[in-house]
């Protein structure tokens, strides 16, 4: 009887790991023809955070990222100064309807979305490393960006 319970527990554990891996791998990477542009750079206490978007979003007609739209991008958390390396993770980036803020959703880790003013400001990303990060402006809003 205990052997059956052990096999059931092992199967349940394997299924949970499989579901976790499917969720994390569901994000698609850009293909060879896509390049990414750094749109936001933030600095915290010994850490750097950046958000990258595909060039097709950055240089879209009519002024870059459209109001109310969401694009897939990537977020980096550089912990090199803390001797922990640099991570790259997929994120959803949404421009607000009034184009005054962008929201970065770190959906693969289940963190709450981070709202960043387009002109820059102090925000909280990851509660472990990204508290009180000073972010620069969302650069696609600069009419001279990329020219």
Short mmCIF file of C-alpha atoms in Angstrom, two decimals, residues 43-48 78-82 129:
data_model
loop_
_atom_site.label_atom_id
_atom_site.label_comp_id
_atom_site.label_asym_id
_atom_site.label_seq_id
_atom_site.Cartn_x
_atom_site.Cartn_y
_atom_site.Cartn_z
CA UNK A 43 19.13 51.90 -10.85
CA UNK A 44 18.53 50.60 -7.35
CA UNK A 45 20.80 49.96 -4.41
CA UNK A 46 23.62 48.01 -6.10
CA UNK A 47 21.36 46.68 -8.86
CA UNK A 48 20.42 47.73 -12.38
CA UNK A 78 21.75 42.94 -13.06
CA UNK A 79 23.01 41.75 -9.70
CA UNK A 80 26.68 41.70 -10.74
CA UNK A 81 27.69 44.05 -7.92
CA UNK A 82 26.14 41.58 -5.47
CA UNK A 129 16.30 43.70 -4.89
#
